[in-house]
Short mmCIF file of C-alpha atoms and ligand atoms in Angstrom, two decimals:
data_model
loop_
_atom_site.label_atom_id
_atom_site.label_comp_id
_atom_site.label_asym_id
_atom_site.label_seq_id
_atom_site.Cartn_x
_atom_site.Cartn_y
_atom_site.Cartn_z
CA MET A 1 84.34 -55.08 35.35
CA SER A 2 83.96 -56.19 38.96
CA LYS A 3 81.52 -58.96 39.84
CA GLY A 4 79.53 -56.66 42.12
CA ALA A 5 78.72 -54.33 39.27
CA ALA A 6 75.69 -56.02 37.72
CA ARG A 7 74.39 -53.94 34.84
CA LYS A 8 71.39 -53.89 32.57
CA GLY A 9 71.81 -54.96 28.96
CA ILE A 10 72.38 -52.07 26.57
CA LEU A 11 70.66 -51.32 23.28
CA VAL A 12 73.08 -50.79 20.40
CA ILE A 13 71.77 -49.19 17.22
CA ILE A 14 74.02 -49.65 14.20
CA SER A 15 73.19 -47.95 10.90
CA ALA A 16 75.07 -47.38 7.68
CA ALA A 17 74.57 -47.04 3.99
CA SER A 18 73.86 -50.38 2.37
CA GLY A 19 77.14 -52.06 1.46
CA ALA A 20 79.14 -50.19 4.11
CA GLY A 21 79.80 -53.46 5.91
CA LYS A 22 77.17 -53.59 8.72
CA SER A 23 76.38 -57.29 8.50
CA THR A 24 80.03 -58.29 8.21
CA ILE A 25 81.10 -56.20 11.20
CA ILE A 26 78.13 -57.17 13.38
CA LYS A 27 78.69 -60.90 12.69
CA ARG A 28 82.36 -60.55 13.73
CA VAL A 29 81.52 -58.58 16.89
CA MET A 30 78.84 -61.08 17.91
CA ALA A 31 81.06 -64.09 17.26
CA ASP A 32 83.49 -62.73 19.89
CA ASP A 33 80.85 -61.71 22.40
CA PRO A 34 78.13 -64.08 23.60
CA ASN A 35 76.44 -61.21 25.49
CA CYS A 36 75.52 -59.48 22.24
CA VAL A 37 72.32 -60.74 20.66
CA PHE A 38 71.06 -59.67 17.26
CA ALA A 39 67.53 -58.25 17.12
CA VAL A 40 65.98 -60.14 14.22
CA SER A 41 63.77 -57.77 12.19
CA HIS A 42 60.66 -58.63 10.21
CA THR A 43 60.81 -57.85 6.51
CA THR A 44 58.73 -58.23 3.37
CA ARG A 45 61.96 -58.51 1.31
CA PRO A 46 62.49 -61.97 -0.18
CA PRO A 47 65.38 -63.90 1.38
CA ARG A 48 68.80 -63.90 -0.33
CA PRO A 49 70.16 -67.38 -1.05
CA ASN A 50 72.37 -67.52 2.06
CA GLU A 51 69.79 -66.07 4.46
CA VAL A 52 67.96 -68.08 7.11
CA ASP A 53 64.42 -67.30 8.30
CA GLY A 54 64.40 -66.46 12.00
CA LYS A 55 68.15 -65.80 12.04
CA ASP A 56 68.79 -63.04 9.50
CA TYR A 57 65.19 -61.85 9.35
CA TYR A 58 61.69 -63.09 9.93
CA PHE A 59 60.58 -63.14 6.29
CA ILE A 60 56.85 -62.39 6.10
CA ASN A 61 54.38 -61.36 3.41
CA ASP A 62 52.63 -57.99 3.04
CA GLN A 63 49.44 -59.21 4.66
CA ASP A 64 51.22 -60.43 7.78
CA PHE A 65 53.23 -57.20 7.96
CA ASP A 66 49.96 -55.20 7.72
CA ASP A 67 48.48 -57.27 10.54
CA MET A 68 51.50 -56.61 12.77
CA VAL A 69 51.31 -52.85 12.06
CA LYS A 70 47.59 -52.87 12.93
CA ALA A 71 48.29 -54.82 16.12
CA ASP A 72 50.91 -52.19 17.12
CA ALA A 73 53.53 -54.97 17.29
CA PHE A 74 56.44 -52.82 16.04
CA ALA A 75 58.67 -50.49 18.10
CA GLU A 76 59.49 -48.98 14.69
CA TRP A 77 59.08 -49.88 11.05
CA ALA A 78 60.11 -48.25 7.77
CA VAL A 79 60.13 -48.68 4.01
CA VAL A 80 63.72 -49.24 2.85
CA HIS A 81 64.62 -49.84 -0.81
CA GLY A 82 60.95 -50.56 -1.57
CA ASN A 83 60.44 -53.21 1.12
CA ARG A 84 59.14 -52.92 4.67
CA TYR A 85 61.33 -53.68 7.69
CA GLY A 86 60.36 -53.51 11.35
CA THR A 87 61.63 -54.20 14.86
CA SER A 88 59.01 -55.93 16.99
CA PHE A 89 58.49 -55.28 20.69
CA ALA A 90 58.45 -59.06 21.15
CA GLU A 91 61.97 -59.36 19.73
CA ILE A 92 63.34 -56.62 22.02
CA GLU A 93 61.67 -58.24 25.02
CA ARG A 94 62.98 -61.70 24.06
CA ILE A 95 66.57 -60.41 24.25
CA THR A 96 66.39 -57.96 27.14
CA ALA A 97 64.63 -60.58 29.29
CA GLN A 98 67.88 -62.59 29.09
CA GLU A 99 69.84 -59.47 30.24
CA ASN A 100 71.84 -59.48 27.03
CA ASP A 101 72.93 -56.50 24.94
CA VAL A 102 70.74 -56.01 21.87
CA ILE A 103 72.21 -55.14 18.47
CA PHE A 104 69.83 -53.41 16.06
CA GLU A 105 70.99 -53.30 12.47
CA ILE A 106 68.50 -50.79 11.10
CA ASP A 107 68.27 -47.89 8.68
CA PHE A 108 68.34 -44.21 9.73
CA GLN A 109 64.52 -43.96 9.95
CA GLY A 110 64.45 -46.87 12.40
CA GLY A 111 67.54 -45.46 14.14
CA ARG A 112 65.76 -42.14 14.70
CA ALA A 113 62.60 -43.82 15.99
CA LEU A 114 64.50 -46.06 18.43
CA MET A 115 66.71 -43.16 19.63
CA ARG A 116 63.53 -41.27 20.58
CA ARG A 117 62.11 -44.30 22.34
CA PHE A 118 65.39 -45.36 23.99
CA PRO A 119 67.56 -42.23 24.47
CA GLU A 120 70.12 -44.21 26.51
CA ALA A 121 70.92 -46.48 23.54
CA ALA A 122 74.45 -46.63 22.11
CA THR A 123 74.30 -45.38 18.51
CA ILE A 124 76.91 -46.09 15.85
CA PHE A 125 76.98 -45.10 12.19
CA LEU A 126 79.37 -47.00 9.93
CA LEU A 127 80.90 -45.00 7.11
CA PRO A 128 82.46 -46.42 3.96
CA PRO A 129 85.72 -45.01 2.56
CA SER A 130 83.81 -43.64 -0.46
CA LEU A 131 80.58 -44.13 -2.40
CA ALA A 132 82.56 -45.65 -5.25
CA GLU A 133 83.86 -48.28 -2.83
CA VAL A 134 80.30 -49.06 -1.64
CA LYS A 135 79.22 -49.64 -5.22
CA GLN A 136 82.18 -51.93 -5.84
CA ARG A 137 81.47 -53.91 -2.64
CA LEU A 138 77.83 -54.38 -3.64
CA ILE A 139 78.86 -55.56 -7.10
CA ASP A 140 81.43 -57.94 -5.55
CA ARG A 141 78.87 -59.21 -3.00
CA GLY A 142 76.88 -60.45 -5.98
CA THR A 143 73.49 -60.56 -4.22
CA ASP A 144 71.74 -57.62 -5.92
CA THR A 145 70.74 -56.80 -9.51
CA ASP A 146 72.10 -53.66 -11.24
CA GLU A 147 68.76 -51.95 -10.70
CA VAL A 148 68.75 -52.74 -6.97
CA ILE A 149 72.36 -51.57 -6.66
CA ALA A 150 71.49 -48.27 -8.41
CA ARG A 151 68.57 -47.75 -5.98
CA ARG A 152 70.78 -48.57 -2.99
CA MET A 153 73.44 -46.06 -4.17
CA GLU A 154 70.83 -43.28 -4.43
CA GLN A 155 69.68 -44.10 -0.93
CA ALA A 156 73.28 -44.26 0.41
CA ARG A 157 73.75 -40.50 0.05
CA ILE A 158 70.52 -39.81 1.99
CA GLU A 159 71.52 -42.28 4.70
CA ILE A 160 75.06 -40.95 5.11
CA ALA A 161 73.71 -37.40 5.49
CA THR A 162 72.10 -38.50 8.81
CA ALA A 163 75.36 -39.88 10.31
CA GLY A 164 75.77 -36.82 12.57
CA GLU A 165 72.68 -37.86 14.57
CA TYR A 166 74.58 -40.89 15.91
CA ARG A 167 76.95 -40.74 18.90
CA TYR A 168 79.82 -42.61 17.22
CA LEU A 169 81.20 -42.88 13.69
CA VAL A 170 83.20 -45.93 12.66
CA PHE A 171 85.10 -45.77 9.39
CA ASN A 172 85.09 -49.15 7.67
CA ASP A 173 88.22 -48.88 5.56
CA ASP A 174 90.08 -51.71 7.22
CA LEU A 175 87.68 -54.41 8.45
CA ASP A 176 89.78 -55.56 11.45
CA GLU A 177 90.16 -51.98 12.67
CA ALA A 178 86.45 -51.25 12.27
CA VAL A 179 85.54 -54.39 14.26
CA ALA A 180 88.02 -53.39 17.01
CA GLU A 181 86.50 -49.90 17.12
CA VAL A 182 82.96 -51.20 17.52
CA GLN A 183 84.21 -53.49 20.31
CA ALA A 184 85.92 -50.52 22.01
CA ILE A 185 82.71 -48.47 21.79
CA LEU A 186 80.73 -51.32 23.37
CA ARG A 187 83.27 -51.62 26.20
CA ALA A 188 83.02 -47.89 26.95
CA GLU A 189 79.22 -47.78 26.57
CA ARG A 190 78.82 -50.62 29.09
CA LEU A 191 80.70 -48.49 31.64
CA ARG A 192 78.52 -45.38 31.31
CA SER A 193 77.36 -44.29 34.76
CA ILE A 194 73.69 -44.55 33.73
CA ARG A 195 74.15 -48.33 33.38
CA PHE A 196 74.73 -48.72 37.14
CA PRO A 197 71.98 -46.90 39.03
CA ASP A 198 71.75 -49.56 41.75
CA LYS A 199 75.48 -49.89 42.28
CA ILE A 200 75.88 -46.19 42.95
CA ARG A 201 72.93 -46.17 45.39
CA GLU A 202 74.30 -49.25 47.18
CA LEU A 203 77.73 -47.71 47.69
CA VAL A 204 76.29 -44.44 48.94
CA ALA A 205 74.02 -46.29 51.40
CA GLU A 206 76.83 -48.52 52.75
CA PRO A 207 77.30 -48.07 56.50
P1 ADP B 301 75.82 -54.19 4.59
O1 ADP B 301 75.35 -55.18 5.61
O2 ADP B 301 76.17 -52.85 5.21
O3 ADP B 301 74.92 -54.01 3.40
P2 ADP B 301 77.92 -56.16 4.04
O4 ADP B 301 78.43 -56.44 5.43
O5 ADP B 301 77.11 -57.19 3.37
O6 ADP B 301 77.20 -54.71 3.99
O7 ADP B 301 79.21 -55.79 3.15
C1 ADP B 301 79.10 -55.57 1.77
C2 ADP B 301 80.28 -56.26 1.07
O8 ADP B 301 81.50 -55.55 1.41
C3 ADP B 301 80.48 -57.70 1.53
O9 ADP B 301 80.81 -58.49 0.41
C4 ADP B 301 81.65 -57.62 2.53
O10 ADP B 301 82.40 -58.81 2.54
C5 ADP B 301 82.46 -56.45 1.97
N1 ADP B 301 83.19 -55.68 3.01
C6 ADP B 301 82.75 -55.29 4.23
N2 ADP B 301 83.68 -54.56 4.88
C7 ADP B 301 84.76 -54.49 4.06
C8 ADP B 301 86.06 -53.87 4.15
N3 ADP B 301 86.44 -53.17 5.22
N4 ADP B 301 86.88 -54.00 3.10
C9 ADP B 301 86.50 -54.68 1.98
N5 ADP B 301 85.30 -55.29 1.82
C10 ADP B 301 84.43 -55.19 2.84
P1 5GP B 302 69.03 -55.48 3.64
O1 5GP B 302 67.87 -55.64 2.69
O2 5GP B 302 70.31 -55.13 2.92
O3 5GP B 302 69.17 -56.62 4.61
O4 5GP B 302 68.67 -54.21 4.55
C1 5GP B 302 68.29 -53.02 3.95
C2 5GP B 302 68.22 -51.93 5.00
O5 5GP B 302 67.14 -52.17 5.91
C3 5GP B 302 69.48 -51.79 5.84
O6 5GP B 302 69.80 -50.40 5.94
C4 5GP B 302 69.06 -52.34 7.17
O7 5GP B 302 69.79 -51.78 8.22
C5 5GP B 302 67.61 -51.90 7.22
N1 5GP B 302 66.82 -52.64 8.20
C6 5GP B 302 66.90 -53.95 8.55
N2 5GP B 302 66.04 -54.24 9.52
C7 5GP B 302 65.37 -53.09 9.82
C8 5GP B 302 64.34 -52.76 10.76
O8 5GP B 302 63.85 -53.57 11.53
N3 5GP B 302 63.91 -51.48 10.74
C9 5GP B 302 64.43 -50.53 9.92
N4 5GP B 302 63.95 -49.30 10.00
N5 5GP B 302 65.40 -50.81 9.02
C10 5GP B 302 65.87 -52.07 8.98
#
């Protein structure tokens, strides 16, 4: 991209059934691209052993979540697998103020809400090779009980049924390929004409 073509940061909404590989793919994409910043959600879910408060999520209790809902602090929030998750306006502003691209890793309810609010967002749904593979990956990940895995599998079918609402589908069979595809989508999305309103006006107005 030429230096003269300053662009606004883009909003990237990534959804998938639990266990489809969202976190893994997003971490890889962000490690290669300092312009991509992860929108840290608030959740009432307890942290998993490897998770860091303020990095993976802002872990808060029910009372604090209630207070944020009442204060209209969320651009969207939803109940997922029995816990509440939400994207705060403050988090979106924190990232867009730095002119970075924002990655939202959210469920389909949040995806729908943010698509309505930000129709110019890039939207990606990650699909697993099969539901059987999702179950195996969740078992291998070793972070959820059998009961939680069963609940997540029930939900997976509902989530996958909404994939057609997203602009892009990425099939996470081979991890390297899926990462490369997300990177290719981001490259193309950054070049959409709507990202450069000023540049077009400037060129047209040039004497
Ligand atoms: P999500 O964030 O969608 O719940 P994760 O990124 O935690 O899913 O992935 C679930 C598990 O599947 C992890 O243990 C991860 O290492 C593994 N995984 C992700 N993508 C692949 C892939 N393409 N092939 C095999 N295992 C994968
Ligand atoms: P996990 O508990 O595995 O981290 O996430 C469970 C689900 O909640 C995933 O589908 C994840 O994308 C979704 N999620 C995480 N943050 C948010 C959020 O801020 N809003 C919504 N609607 N869903 C979220």
